[in-house]
Coordinates of C-alpha atoms in Angstrom, one line a residue:
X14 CA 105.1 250.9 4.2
X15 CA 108.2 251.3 6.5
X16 CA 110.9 249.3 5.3
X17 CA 111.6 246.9 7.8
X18 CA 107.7 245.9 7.5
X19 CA 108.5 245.1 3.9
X20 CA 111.9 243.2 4.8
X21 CA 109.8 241.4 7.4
X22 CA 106.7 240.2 4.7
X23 CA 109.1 239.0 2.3
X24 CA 111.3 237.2 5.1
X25 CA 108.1 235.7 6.3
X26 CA 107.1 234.5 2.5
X27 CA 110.9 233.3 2.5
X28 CA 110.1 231.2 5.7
X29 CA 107.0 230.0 4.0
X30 CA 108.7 228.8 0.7
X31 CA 111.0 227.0 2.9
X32 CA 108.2 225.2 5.2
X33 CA 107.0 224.1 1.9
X34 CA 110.4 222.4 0.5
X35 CA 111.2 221.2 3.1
X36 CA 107.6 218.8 3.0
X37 CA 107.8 218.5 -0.6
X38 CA 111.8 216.9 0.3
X39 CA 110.0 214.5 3.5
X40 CA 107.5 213.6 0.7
X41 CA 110.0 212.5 -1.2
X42 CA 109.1 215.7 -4.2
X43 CA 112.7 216.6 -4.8
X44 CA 112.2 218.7 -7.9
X45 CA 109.3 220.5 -6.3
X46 CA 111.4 220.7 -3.0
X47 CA 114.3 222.3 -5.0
X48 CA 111.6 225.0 -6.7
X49 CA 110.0 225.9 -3.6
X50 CA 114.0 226.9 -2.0
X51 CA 114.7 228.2 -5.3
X52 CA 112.0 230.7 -3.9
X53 CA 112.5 231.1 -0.5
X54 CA 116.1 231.8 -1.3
X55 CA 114.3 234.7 -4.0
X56 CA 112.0 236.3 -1.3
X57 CA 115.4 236.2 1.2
X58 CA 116.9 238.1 -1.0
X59 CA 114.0 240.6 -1.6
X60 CA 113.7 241.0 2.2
X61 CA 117.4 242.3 2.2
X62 CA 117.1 244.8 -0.9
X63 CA 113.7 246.0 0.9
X64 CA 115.8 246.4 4.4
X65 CA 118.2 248.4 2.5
X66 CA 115.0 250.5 1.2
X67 CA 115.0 249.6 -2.2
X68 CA 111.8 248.4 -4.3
X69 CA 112.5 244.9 -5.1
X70 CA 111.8 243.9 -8.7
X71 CA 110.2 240.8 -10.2
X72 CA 113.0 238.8 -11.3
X73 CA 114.2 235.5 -11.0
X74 CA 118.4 237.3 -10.6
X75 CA 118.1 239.0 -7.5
X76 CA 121.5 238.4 -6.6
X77 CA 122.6 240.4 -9.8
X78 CA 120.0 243.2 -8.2
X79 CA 121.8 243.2 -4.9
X80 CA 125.1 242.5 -6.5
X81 CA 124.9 246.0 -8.5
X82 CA 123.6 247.8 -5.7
X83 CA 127.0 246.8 -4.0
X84 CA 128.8 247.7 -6.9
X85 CA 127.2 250.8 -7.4
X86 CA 127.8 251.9 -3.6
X87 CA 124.2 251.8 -2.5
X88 CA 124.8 249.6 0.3
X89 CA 127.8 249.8 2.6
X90 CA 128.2 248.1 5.5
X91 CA 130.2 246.7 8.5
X92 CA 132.5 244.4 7.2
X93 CA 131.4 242.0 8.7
X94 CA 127.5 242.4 7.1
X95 CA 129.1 242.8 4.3
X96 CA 130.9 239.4 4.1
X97 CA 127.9 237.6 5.4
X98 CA 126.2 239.1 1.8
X99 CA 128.9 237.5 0.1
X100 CA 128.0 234.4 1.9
X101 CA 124.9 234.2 1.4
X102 CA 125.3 235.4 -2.4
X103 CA 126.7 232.6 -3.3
X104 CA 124.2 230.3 -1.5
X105 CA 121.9 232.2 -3.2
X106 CA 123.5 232.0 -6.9
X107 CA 123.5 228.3 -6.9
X108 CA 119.7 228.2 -6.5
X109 CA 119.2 230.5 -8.9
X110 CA 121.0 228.7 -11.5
X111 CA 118.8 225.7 -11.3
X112 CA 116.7 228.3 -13.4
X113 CA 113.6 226.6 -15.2
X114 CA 114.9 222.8 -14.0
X115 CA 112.8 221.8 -11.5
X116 CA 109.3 223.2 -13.3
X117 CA 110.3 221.7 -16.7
X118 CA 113.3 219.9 -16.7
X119 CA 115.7 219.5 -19.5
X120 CA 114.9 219.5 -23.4
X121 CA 116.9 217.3 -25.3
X122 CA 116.8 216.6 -29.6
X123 CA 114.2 213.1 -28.5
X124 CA 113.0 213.9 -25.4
X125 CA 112.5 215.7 -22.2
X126 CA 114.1 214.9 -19.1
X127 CA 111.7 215.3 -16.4
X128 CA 113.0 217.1 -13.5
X129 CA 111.9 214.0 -11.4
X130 CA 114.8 212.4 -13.1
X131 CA 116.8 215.0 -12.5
X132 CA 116.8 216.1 -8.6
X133 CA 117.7 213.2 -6.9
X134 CA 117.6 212.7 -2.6
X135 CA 121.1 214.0 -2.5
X136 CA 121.0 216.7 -4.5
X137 CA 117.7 218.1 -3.6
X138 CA 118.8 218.1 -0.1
X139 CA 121.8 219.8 -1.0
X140 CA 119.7 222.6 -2.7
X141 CA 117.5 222.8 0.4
X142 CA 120.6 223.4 3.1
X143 CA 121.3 226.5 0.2
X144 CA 118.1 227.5 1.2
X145 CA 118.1 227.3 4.8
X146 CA 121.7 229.3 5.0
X147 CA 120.5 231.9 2.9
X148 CA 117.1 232.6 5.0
X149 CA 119.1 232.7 8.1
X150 CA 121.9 234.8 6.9
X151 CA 119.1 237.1 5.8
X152 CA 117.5 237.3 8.9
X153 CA 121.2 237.8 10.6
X154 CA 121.8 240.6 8.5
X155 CA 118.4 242.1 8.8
X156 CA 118.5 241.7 12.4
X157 CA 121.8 243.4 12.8
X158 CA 120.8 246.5 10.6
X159 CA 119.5 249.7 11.7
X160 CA 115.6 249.4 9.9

């Protein structure tokens, strides 16, 4: 499958993910609506290591996966691109490290903390402008690329 086929699946699942926080947030679901961008920010980033015609694994760190192929000097754009991945990055990285949160929510000594009673309003919409920025910096970058 050519690679800007691939790029364009995952950018499409991306777009899904985000349609789907974003009702989860209108419903008033902010822990689902900050797992569902926690995904669509995932699949962005997918899209981006399959337009740069690499296999993108199953992980839940894809930023560390495009991060090393950076470092490693298997991608190398315009500058420009280039800063634009650092932007998105570390939209990116910030919904990554809600991790396992908004599925099981915090595990104390006496109880857990439900992530209901975690994500409020504010923060889950937060989370979901993350999500937004990193789709459409994707789509920038993808858009500006030679696939």
């Amino acid at each position: 499958m050519p690679k800007s086929r691939k790029a364009d699946d995952w950018l499409s699942m991306a777009q899904e993910d985000l349609d789907d926080a974003r009702e989860d947030y209108n419903s008033g679901r902010y822990a689902s609506s900050v797992f569902h961008a926690e995904l669509s920010a995932q699949k962005a980033v997918k899209a981006l290591i399959a337009a740069f015609e690499f296999e993108a694994p199953k992980t839940h760190r894809l930023t560390q996966v495009l991060k090393s192929l950076i470092s490693g000097g298997l991608i190398d754009l315009p500058s420009q691109l280039m800063e634009k991945i650092g932007i998105l990055l570390s939209y990116a990285t910030t919904l990554e490290d809600q991790g396992t949160t908004p599925r099981y929510g915090w595990e104390t000594v006496d109880r857990i903390i439900k992530p209901s009673e975690i994500y409020s309003k504010d923060i889950a919409s937060s989370l979901l402008k993350n999500a937004e920025k990193v789709c459409e910096i994707a789509r920038e970058i993808i858009g500006e690329m030679d696939c």
